[in-house]
Short mmCIF file of C-alpha atoms and ligand atoms in Angstrom, two decimals:
data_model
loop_
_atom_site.label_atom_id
_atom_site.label_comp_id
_atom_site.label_asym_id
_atom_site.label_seq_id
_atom_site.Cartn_x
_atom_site.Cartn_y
_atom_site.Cartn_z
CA UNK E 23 0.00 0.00 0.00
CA UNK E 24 3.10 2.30 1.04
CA UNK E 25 3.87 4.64 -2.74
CA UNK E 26 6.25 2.99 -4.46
CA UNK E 27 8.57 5.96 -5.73
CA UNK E 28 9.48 7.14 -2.16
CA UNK E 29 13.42 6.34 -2.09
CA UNK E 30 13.73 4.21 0.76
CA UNK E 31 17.11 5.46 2.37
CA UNK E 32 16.77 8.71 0.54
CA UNK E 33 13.90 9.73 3.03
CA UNK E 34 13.95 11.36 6.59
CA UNK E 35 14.45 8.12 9.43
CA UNK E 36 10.46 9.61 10.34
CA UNK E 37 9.31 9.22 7.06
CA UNK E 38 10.07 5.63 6.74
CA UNK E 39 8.54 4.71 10.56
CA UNK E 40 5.07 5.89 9.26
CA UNK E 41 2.84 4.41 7.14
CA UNK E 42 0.34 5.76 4.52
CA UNK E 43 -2.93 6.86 5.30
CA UNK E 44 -4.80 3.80 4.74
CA UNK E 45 -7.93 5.24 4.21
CA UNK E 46 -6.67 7.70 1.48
CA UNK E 47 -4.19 4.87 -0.55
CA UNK E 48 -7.41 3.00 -0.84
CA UNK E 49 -9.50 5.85 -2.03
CA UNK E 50 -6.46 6.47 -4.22
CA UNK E 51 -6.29 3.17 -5.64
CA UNK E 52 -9.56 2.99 -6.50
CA UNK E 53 -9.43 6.65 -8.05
CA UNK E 54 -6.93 5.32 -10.50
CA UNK E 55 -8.70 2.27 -11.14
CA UNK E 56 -11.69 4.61 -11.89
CA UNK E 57 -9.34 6.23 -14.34
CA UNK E 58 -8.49 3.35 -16.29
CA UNK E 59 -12.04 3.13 -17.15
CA UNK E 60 -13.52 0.22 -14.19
CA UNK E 61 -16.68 0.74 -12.67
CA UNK E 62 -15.57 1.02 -9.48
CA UNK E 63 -17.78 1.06 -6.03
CA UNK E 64 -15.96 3.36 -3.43
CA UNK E 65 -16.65 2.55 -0.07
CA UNK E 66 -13.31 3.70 0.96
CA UNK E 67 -13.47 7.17 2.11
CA UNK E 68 -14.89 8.43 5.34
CA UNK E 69 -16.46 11.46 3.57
CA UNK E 70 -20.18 12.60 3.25
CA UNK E 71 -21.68 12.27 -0.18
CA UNK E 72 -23.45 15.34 0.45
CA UNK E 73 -22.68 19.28 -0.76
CA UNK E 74 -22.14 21.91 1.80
CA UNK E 75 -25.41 23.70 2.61
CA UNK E 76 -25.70 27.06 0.99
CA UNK E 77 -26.03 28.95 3.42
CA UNK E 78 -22.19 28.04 3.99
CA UNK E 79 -21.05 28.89 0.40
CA UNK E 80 -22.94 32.28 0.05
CA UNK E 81 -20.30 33.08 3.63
CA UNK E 82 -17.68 31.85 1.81
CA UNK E 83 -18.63 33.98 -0.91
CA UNK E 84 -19.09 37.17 1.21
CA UNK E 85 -16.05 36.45 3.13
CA UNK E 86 -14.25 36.53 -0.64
CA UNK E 87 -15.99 39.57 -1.88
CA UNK E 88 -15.58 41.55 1.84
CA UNK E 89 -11.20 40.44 1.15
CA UNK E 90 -10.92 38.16 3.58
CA UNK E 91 -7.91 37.24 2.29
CA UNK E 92 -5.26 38.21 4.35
CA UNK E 93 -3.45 36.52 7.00
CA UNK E 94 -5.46 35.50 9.86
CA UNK E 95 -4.28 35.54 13.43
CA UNK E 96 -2.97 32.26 13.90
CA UNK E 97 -5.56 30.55 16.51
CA UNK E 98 -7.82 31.79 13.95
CA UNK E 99 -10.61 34.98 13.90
CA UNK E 100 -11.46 35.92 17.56
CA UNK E 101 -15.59 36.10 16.16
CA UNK E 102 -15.21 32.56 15.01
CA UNK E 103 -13.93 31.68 18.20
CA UNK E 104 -16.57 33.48 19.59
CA UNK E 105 -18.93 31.79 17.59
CA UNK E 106 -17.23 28.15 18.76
CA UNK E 107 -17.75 29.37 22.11
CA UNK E 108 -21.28 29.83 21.85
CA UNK E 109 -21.55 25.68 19.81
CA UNK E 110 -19.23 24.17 22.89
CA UNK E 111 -21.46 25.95 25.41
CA UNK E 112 -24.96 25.43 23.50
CA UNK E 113 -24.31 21.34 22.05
CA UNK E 114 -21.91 20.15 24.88
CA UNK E 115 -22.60 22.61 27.90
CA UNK E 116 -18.72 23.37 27.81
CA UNK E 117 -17.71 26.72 29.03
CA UNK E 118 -15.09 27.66 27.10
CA UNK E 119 -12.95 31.18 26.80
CA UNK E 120 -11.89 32.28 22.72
CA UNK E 121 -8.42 32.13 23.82
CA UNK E 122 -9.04 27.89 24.57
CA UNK E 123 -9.84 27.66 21.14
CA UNK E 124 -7.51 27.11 18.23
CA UNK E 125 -9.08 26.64 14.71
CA UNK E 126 -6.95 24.23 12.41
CA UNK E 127 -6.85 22.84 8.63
CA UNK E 128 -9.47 19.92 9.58
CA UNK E 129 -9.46 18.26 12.75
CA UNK E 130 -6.36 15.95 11.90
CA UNK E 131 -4.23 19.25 11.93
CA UNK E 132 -6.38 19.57 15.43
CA UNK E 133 -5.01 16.31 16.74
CA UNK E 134 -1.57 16.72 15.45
CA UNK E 135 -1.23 20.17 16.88
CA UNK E 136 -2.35 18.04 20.17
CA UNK E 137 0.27 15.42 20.12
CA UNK E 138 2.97 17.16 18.74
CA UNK E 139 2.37 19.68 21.74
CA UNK E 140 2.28 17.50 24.35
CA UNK E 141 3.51 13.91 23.84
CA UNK E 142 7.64 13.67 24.27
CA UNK E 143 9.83 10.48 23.14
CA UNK E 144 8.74 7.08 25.28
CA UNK E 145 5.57 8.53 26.17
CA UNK E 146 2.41 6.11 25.73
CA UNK E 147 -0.58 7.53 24.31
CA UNK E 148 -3.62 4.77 24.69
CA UNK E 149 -5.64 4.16 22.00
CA UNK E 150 -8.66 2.31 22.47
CA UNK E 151 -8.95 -0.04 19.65
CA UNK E 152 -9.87 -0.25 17.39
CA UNK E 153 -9.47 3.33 16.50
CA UNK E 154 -9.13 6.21 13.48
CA UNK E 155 -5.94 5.24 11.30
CA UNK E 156 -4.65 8.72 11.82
CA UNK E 157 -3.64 8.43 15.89
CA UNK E 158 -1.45 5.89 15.85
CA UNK E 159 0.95 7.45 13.17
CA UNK E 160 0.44 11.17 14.78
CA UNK E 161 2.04 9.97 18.08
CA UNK E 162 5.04 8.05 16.13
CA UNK E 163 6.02 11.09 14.13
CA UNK E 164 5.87 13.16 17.28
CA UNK E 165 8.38 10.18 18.65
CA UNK E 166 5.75 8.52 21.55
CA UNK E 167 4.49 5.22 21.92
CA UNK E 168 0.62 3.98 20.90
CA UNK E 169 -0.46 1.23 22.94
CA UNK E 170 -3.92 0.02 21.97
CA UNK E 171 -6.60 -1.24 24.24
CA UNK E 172 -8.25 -4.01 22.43
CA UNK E 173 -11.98 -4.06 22.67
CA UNK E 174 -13.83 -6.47 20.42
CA UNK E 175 -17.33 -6.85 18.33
CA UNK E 176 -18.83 -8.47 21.88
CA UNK E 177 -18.48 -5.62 23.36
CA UNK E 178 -20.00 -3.21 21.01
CA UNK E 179 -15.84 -2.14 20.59
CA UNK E 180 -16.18 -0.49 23.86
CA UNK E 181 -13.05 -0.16 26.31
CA UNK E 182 -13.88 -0.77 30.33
CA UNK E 183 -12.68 1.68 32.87
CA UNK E 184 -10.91 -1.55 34.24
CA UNK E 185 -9.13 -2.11 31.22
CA UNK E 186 -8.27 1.76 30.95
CA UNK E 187 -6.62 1.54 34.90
CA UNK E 188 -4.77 -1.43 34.34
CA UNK E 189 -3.45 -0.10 31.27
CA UNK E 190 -2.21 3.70 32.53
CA UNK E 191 1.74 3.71 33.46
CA UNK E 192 3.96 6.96 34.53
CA UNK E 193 4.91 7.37 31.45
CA UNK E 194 1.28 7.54 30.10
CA UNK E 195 0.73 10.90 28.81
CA UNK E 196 -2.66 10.56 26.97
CA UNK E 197 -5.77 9.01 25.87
CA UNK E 198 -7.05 9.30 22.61
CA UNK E 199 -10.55 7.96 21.32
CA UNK E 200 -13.63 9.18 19.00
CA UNK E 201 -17.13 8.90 19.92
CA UNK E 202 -19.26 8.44 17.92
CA UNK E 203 -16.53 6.08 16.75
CA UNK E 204 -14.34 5.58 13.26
CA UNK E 205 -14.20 2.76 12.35
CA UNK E 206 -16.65 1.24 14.71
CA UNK E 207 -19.72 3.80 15.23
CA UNK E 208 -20.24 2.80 18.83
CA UNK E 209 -20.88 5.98 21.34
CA UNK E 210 -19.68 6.07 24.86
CA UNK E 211 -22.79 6.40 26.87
CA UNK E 212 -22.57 9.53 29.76
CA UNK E 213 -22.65 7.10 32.80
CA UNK E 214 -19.31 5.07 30.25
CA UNK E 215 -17.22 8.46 30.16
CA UNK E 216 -18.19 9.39 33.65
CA UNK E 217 -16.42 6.16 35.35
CA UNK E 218 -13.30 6.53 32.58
CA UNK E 219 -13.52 9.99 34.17
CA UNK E 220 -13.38 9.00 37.65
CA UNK E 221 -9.93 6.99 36.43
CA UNK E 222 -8.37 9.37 34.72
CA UNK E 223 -8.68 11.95 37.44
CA UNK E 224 -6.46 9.79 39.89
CA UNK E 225 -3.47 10.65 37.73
CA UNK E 226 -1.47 13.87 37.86
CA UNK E 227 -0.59 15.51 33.90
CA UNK E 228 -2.46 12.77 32.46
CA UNK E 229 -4.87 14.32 29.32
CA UNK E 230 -7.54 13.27 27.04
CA UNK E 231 -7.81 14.19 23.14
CA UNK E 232 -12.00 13.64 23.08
CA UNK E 233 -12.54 13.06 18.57
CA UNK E 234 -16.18 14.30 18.63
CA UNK E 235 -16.07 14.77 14.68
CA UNK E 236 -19.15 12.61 14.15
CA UNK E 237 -20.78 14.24 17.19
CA UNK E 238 -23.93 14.92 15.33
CA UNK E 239 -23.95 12.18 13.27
CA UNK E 240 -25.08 10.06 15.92
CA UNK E 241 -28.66 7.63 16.10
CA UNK E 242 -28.92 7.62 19.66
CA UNK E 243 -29.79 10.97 20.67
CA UNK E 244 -27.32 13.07 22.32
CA UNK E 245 -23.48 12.53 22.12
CA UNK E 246 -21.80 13.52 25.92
CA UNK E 247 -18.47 15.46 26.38
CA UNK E 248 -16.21 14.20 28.56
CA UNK E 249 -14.80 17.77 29.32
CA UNK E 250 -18.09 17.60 30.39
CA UNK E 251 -17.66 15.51 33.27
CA UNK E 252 -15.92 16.47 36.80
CA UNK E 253 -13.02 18.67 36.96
CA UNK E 254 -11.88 17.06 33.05
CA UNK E 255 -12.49 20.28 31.16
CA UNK E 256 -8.75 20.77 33.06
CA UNK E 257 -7.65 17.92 31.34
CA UNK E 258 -9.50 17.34 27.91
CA UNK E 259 -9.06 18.61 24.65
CA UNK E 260 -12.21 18.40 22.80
CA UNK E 261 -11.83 18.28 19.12
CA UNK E 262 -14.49 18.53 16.58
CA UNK E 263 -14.87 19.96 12.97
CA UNK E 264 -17.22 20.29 10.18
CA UNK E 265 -16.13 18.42 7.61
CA UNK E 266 -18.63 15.35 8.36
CA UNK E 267 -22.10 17.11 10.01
CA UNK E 268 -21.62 19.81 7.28
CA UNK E 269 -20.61 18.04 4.40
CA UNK E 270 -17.47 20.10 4.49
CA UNK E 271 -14.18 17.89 3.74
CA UNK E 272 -12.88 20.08 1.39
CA UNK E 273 -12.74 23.38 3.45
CA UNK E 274 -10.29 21.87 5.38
CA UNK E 275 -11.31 23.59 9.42
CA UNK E 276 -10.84 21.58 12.30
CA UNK E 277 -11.10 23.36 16.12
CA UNK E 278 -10.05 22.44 19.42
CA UNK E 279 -11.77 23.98 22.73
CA UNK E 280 -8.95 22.81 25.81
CA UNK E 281 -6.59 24.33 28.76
CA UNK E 282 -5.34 27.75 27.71
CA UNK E 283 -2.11 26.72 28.32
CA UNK E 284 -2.54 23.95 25.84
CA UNK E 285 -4.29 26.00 23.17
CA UNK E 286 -1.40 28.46 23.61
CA UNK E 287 0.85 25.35 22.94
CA UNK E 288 -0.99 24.11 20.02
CA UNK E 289 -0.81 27.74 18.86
CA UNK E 290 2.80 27.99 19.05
CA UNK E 291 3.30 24.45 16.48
CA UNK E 292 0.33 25.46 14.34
CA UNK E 293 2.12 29.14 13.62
CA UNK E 294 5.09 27.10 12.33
CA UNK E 295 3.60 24.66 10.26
CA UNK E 296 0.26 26.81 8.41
CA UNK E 297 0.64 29.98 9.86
CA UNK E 298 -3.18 29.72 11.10
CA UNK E 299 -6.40 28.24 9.29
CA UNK E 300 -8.14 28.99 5.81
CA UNK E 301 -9.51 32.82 5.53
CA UNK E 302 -12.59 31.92 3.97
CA UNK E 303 -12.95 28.31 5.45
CA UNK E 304 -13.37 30.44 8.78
CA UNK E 305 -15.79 32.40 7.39
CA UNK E 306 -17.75 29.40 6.47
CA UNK E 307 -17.40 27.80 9.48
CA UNK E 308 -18.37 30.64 11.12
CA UNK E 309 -21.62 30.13 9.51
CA UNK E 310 -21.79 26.58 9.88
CA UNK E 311 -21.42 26.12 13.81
CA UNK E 312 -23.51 29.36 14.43
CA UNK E 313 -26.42 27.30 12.52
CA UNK E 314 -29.04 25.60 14.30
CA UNK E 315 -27.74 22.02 14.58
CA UNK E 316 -31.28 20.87 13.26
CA UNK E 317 -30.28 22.55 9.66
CA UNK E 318 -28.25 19.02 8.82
CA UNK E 319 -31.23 16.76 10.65
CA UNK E 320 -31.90 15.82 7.35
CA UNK E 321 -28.53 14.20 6.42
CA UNK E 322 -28.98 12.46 9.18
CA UNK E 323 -31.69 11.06 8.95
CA UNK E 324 -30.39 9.82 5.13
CA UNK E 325 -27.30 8.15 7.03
CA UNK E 326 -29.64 6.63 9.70
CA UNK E 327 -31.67 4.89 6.80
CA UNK E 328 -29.00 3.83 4.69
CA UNK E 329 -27.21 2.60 7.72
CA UNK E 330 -30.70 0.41 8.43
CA UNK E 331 -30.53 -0.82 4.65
CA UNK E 332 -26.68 -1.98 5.07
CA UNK E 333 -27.46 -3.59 8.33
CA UNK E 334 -29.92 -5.54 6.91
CA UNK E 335 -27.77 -6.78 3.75
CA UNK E 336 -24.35 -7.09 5.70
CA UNK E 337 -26.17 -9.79 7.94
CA UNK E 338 -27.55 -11.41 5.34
CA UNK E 339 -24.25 -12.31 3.94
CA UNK E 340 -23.00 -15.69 5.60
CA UNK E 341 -19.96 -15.55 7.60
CA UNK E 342 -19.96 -12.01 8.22
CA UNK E 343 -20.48 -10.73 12.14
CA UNK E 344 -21.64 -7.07 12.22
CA UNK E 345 -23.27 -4.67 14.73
CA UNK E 346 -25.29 -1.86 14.67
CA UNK E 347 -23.20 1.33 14.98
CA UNK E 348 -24.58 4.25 16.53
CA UNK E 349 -23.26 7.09 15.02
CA UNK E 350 -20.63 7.69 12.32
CA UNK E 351 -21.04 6.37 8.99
CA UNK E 352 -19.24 3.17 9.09
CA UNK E 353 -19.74 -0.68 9.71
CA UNK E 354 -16.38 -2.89 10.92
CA UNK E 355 -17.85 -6.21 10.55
CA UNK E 356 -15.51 -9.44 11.55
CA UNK E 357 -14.67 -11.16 8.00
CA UNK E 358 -12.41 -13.74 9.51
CA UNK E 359 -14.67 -16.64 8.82
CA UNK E 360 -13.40 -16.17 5.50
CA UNK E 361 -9.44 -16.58 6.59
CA UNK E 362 -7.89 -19.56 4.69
CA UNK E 363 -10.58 -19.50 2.05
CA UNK E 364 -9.42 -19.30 -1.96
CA UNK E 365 -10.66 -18.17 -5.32
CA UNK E 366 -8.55 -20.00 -7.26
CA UNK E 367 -4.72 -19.84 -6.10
CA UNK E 368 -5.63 -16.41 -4.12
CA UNK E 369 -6.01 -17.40 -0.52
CA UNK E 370 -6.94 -14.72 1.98
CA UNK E 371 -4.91 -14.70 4.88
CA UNK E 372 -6.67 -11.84 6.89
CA UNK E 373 -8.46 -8.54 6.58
CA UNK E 374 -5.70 -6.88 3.82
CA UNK E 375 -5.83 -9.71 1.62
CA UNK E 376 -9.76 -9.46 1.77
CA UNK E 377 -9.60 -6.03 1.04
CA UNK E 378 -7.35 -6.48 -1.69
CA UNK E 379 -9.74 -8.84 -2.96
CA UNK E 380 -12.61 -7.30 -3.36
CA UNK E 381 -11.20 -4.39 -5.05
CA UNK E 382 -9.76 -6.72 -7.80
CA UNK E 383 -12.80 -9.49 -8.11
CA UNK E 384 -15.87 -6.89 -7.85
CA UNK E 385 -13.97 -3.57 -7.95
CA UNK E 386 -15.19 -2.84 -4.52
CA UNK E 387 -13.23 -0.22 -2.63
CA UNK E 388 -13.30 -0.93 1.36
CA UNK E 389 -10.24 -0.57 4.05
CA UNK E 390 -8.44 -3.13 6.38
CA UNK E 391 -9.58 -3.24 9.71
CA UNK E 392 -5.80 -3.63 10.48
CA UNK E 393 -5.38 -0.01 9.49
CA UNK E 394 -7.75 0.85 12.65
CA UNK E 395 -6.08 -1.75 15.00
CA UNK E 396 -7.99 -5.01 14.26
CA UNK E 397 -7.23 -7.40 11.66
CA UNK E 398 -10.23 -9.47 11.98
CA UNK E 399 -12.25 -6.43 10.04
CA UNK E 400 -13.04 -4.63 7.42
CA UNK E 401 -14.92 -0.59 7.57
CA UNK E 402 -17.33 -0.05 5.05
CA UNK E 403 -18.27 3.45 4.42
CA UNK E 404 -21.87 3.96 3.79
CA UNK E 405 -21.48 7.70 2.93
CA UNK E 406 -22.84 7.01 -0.14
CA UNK E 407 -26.57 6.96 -2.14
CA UNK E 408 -28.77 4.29 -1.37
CA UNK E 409 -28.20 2.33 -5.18
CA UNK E 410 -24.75 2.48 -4.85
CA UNK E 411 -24.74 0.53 -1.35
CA UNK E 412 -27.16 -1.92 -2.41
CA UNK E 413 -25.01 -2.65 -5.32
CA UNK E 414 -21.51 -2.21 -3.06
CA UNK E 415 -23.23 -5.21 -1.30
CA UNK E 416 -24.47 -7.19 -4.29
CA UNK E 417 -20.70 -7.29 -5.45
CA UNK E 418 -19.09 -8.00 -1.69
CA UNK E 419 -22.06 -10.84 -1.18
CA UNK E 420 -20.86 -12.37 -5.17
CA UNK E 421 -17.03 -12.01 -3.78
CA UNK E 422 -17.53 -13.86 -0.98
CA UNK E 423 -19.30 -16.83 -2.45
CA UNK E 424 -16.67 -17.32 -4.53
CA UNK E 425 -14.28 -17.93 -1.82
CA UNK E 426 -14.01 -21.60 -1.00
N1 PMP G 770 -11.14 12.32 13.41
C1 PMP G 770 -11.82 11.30 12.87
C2 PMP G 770 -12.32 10.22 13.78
C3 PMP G 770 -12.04 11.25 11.50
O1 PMP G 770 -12.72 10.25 10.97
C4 PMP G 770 -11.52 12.27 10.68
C5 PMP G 770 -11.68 12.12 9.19
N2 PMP G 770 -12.00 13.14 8.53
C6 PMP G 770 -10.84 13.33 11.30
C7 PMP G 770 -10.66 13.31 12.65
C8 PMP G 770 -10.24 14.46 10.51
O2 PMP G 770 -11.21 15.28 9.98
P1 PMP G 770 -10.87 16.55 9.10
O3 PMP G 770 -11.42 16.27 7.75
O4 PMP G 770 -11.59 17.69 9.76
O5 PMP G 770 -9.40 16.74 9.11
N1 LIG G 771 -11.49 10.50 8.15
C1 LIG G 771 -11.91 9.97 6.90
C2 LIG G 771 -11.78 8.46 6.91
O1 LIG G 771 -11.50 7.89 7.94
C3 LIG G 771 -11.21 10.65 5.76
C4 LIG G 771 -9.86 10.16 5.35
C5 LIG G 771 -8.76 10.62 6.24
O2 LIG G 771 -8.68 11.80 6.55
O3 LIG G 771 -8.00 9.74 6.63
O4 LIG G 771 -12.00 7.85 5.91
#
C-alpha cells in the first residue's frame, strides 16, 4: 500500500517509521482504477456524499468579496472563536474562553497540533482499539508510543474503565478515542465516560484528546463530552470539525476547545507549520457552527436509513459478524470466517488480503480493519446513495461466495 517511488534510504528516518494513510491509498487506488475506465464502487473514504449547505457557500462567498484574504491571526478569527464558544457551550454545555480555542486545517491538523504539543519520546498515548488510522501514526512522528486497548465486536468495541486503569503507566501521557466512533460507530454512553472519568482523574498531567467529529452524526440521541464531566475540562481537549455534520471535507477547518495553556501550545506548532487556518474556510465555518444544529437533521436522517438498509444486507451475507453502529457512517464487521478460504490460487490470509480482494474481483473499494487496529475487520463506508450501497453489497455478497 506504502507509494512505491518514495526512495527508501533517501527519506527522513520519520518518514520511513510511518505508514500511509490507509484510508486515502485505498480511495487512491480505487481513483486510478476509476481512471483506467472500471466501474468502481468506493466505499473507501470516510467522507459525506453530500454538498455543503448554501447557506455556507454564500459566507464563503461574502467572506471573498468583503477580502478576507489576508493573514489570519494564527488561533484563527477571535468572532469565530466566539462563535465556537457559543456551539461548545450550546451542544456540549462546555464553558469555554476564545483564547481555549484554536481553529486548524481539519481536525487531523487539530489532533496533530495536540500530540505534537504535548507527547515527548517514550511517552504512551492509549488508544482504544480499534481506533481512526490517523492516531497511531500522529504519536510516532511526534516520537511517543501507541499502545492500543483491544476491545472487540462483543463488546459493542467499547473499552472498560478496568481495562483503561490497568493499562495507565507513569509514562502515560494521553488518551485518545472518537465517539461516535471511526471505524466502529459505537458511542460512549454519559454514565461510560463518567467512570473513565473518575480513572483518569487519579493521575497527575495525564490528558484526554475527546474526537467528537461525528458528534452529530449520531442515532442515539445526544453525544456527551467528557470535558463535560468532573473537573476534566482541566484535562481534555475536545476536538471537533465540520467536515462530516456539514458536508465540508474540502474546506479543510478543524477546532479544538482545551486548557489555555494547551491551546497556547498548540498555537505555538500550528504558527510554524500553516501559519493559522483557511480565511474563507473560517468564514464558512463561522456560519456553519452558528447554525441551528437541526439545519443538517436531514442528512442524518439519510445516514440513519442507509445505515438500516446496510445492516440488513451485511447480515444477510454468511460468515460475516456485524453490529449496529450508533453514530458515524461506518460498519467494521468481523470477516475472519473467511481466513484460509481461496478463489482459485488467491487465498486470503486476513483482513488486507480481503480487502485487496474485493477491489480486484468486484472492484469494490473498502479498508483493512488492520489499518484501525484489528485485523479481523473490514470498515465499510456507507457515505454514499442508497443504489450504490445496495449494489456495493451485491458485489461483496458475489465475492464472498466465490471464496471456498
Ligand atoms: N477524526 C476522525 C475520527 C475522523 O474520521 C476524521 C476524518 N475526517 C478526522 C478526525 C479528521 O477530519 P478533518 O477532515 O476535519 O481533518
Ligand atoms: N477521516 C476519513 C476516513 O476515515 C477521511 C480520510 C482521512 O482523513 O483519513 O475515511
Amino acid at each position: 500500500m506504502n507509494n512505491t517511488s518514495i526512495k527508501q534510504g533517501q527519506v527522513s528516518e520519520l518518514l520511513e517509521k510511518i505508514t500511509e494513510s490507509a484510508t486515502l491509498a485505498m480511495a487512491r487506488m480505487s481513483r486510478e482504477l476509476a481512471q483506467q475506465g472500471h466501474k468502481v464502487v468506493s466505499l473507501s473514504l470516510g467522507e459525506p456524499d453530500f454538498d455543503t449547505p448554501d447557506f455556507i457557500k454564500d459566507a464563503a462567498k461574502k467572506a471573498i468579496d468583503e477580502n478576507f484574504t489576508h493573514y489570519p491571526p494564527v488561533n484563527g478569527f477571535l468572532d469565530v472563536r466566539e462563535a465556537i464558544c457559543r456551539k461548545f457551550l450550546r451542544d456540549n454545555q462546555l464553558q469555554y474562553s476564545p483564547d481555549q480555542i484554536v481553529i486548524s486545517t481539519g481536525a487531523k491538523q487539530s489532533i496533530a497540533n495536540t500530540i505534537l504539543a504535548l507527547v515527548n519520546p517514550g511517552d504512551e498515548v492509549l488508544m482504544p482499539s480499534p481506533y481512526w488510522v490517523s492516531y497511531a501514526e500522529i504519536v510516532k512522528i511526534a516520537g511517543g508510543t501507541p499502545v492500543e486497548l483491544l476491545a472487540s465486536i462483543d463488546n459493542d468495541f467499547k473499552i472498560t474503565p478496568s481495562q483503561l486503569e490497568a493499562a495507565i503507566k507513569p509514562n502515560t501521557k494521553l488518551i485518545i478515542y472518537s465517539s461516535p466512533c471511526n471505524p466502529t460507530g459505537s458511542v460512549y454512553s454519559k454514565s461510560e465516560l463518567e467512570q473513565f472519568a473518575a480513572v483518569i482523574e487519579k493521575h497527575d498531567e495525564l490528558y484526554v484528546i475527546s474526537d467528537e467529529i461525528y458528534e452529530l452524526i449520531n442515532f442515539s440521541g445526544k453525544t456527551h463530552s467528557i470535558a463535560a464531566v468532573g473537573n476534566m475540562i482541566h484535562r481534555t481537549i475536545t476536538v471537533n470539525g465540520v467536515s462530516k455534520a456539514f458536508a465540508m471535507t474540502g474546506w479543510r477547518m478543524g477546532y479544538i476547545g482545551a486548557p489555555k495553556w494547551i491551546a497556547e501550545a498548540c498555537t505555538k506548532m500550528q504558527g510554524q507549520i500553516t501559519s493559522g487556518p483557511s480565511t474563507i474556510s473560517q468564514m464558512a465555518t463561522k456560519a456553519a457552527v452558528d447554525a441551528d444544529p437541526d439545519s443538517v437533521a436531514h442528512m442524518i436522517e439519510i445516514f440513519k436509513k442507509r445505515r438500516d438498509l446496510v445492516y440488513g444486507m451485511l447480515k444477510e451475507i454468511p460468515g460475516i459478524k456485524v453490529n449496529l453502529p450508533e453514530g458515524a457512517f461506518y460498519f467494521f464487521p468481523d470477516v475472519s470466517d473467511y481466513f484460509g478460504k481461496k478463489d482459485g490460487d488467491q487465498v486470503i490470509n486476513n483482513a488486507n488480503d480481503l480487502s485487496m480482494y474485493l477491489l480486484r474481483k468486484e472492484l469494490v473499494a473498502v479498508v483493512t480493519g488492520e489499518a484501525f487496529g484489528d485485523p479481523n475487520c473490514i470498515r465499510i463506508s456507507y457515505a454514499a446513495a442508497e443504489e450504490t450501497l445496495i449494489e456495493a453489497m451485491n458485489r461483496i455478497k458475489k465475492a464472498l461466495a466465490a471464496l471456498r
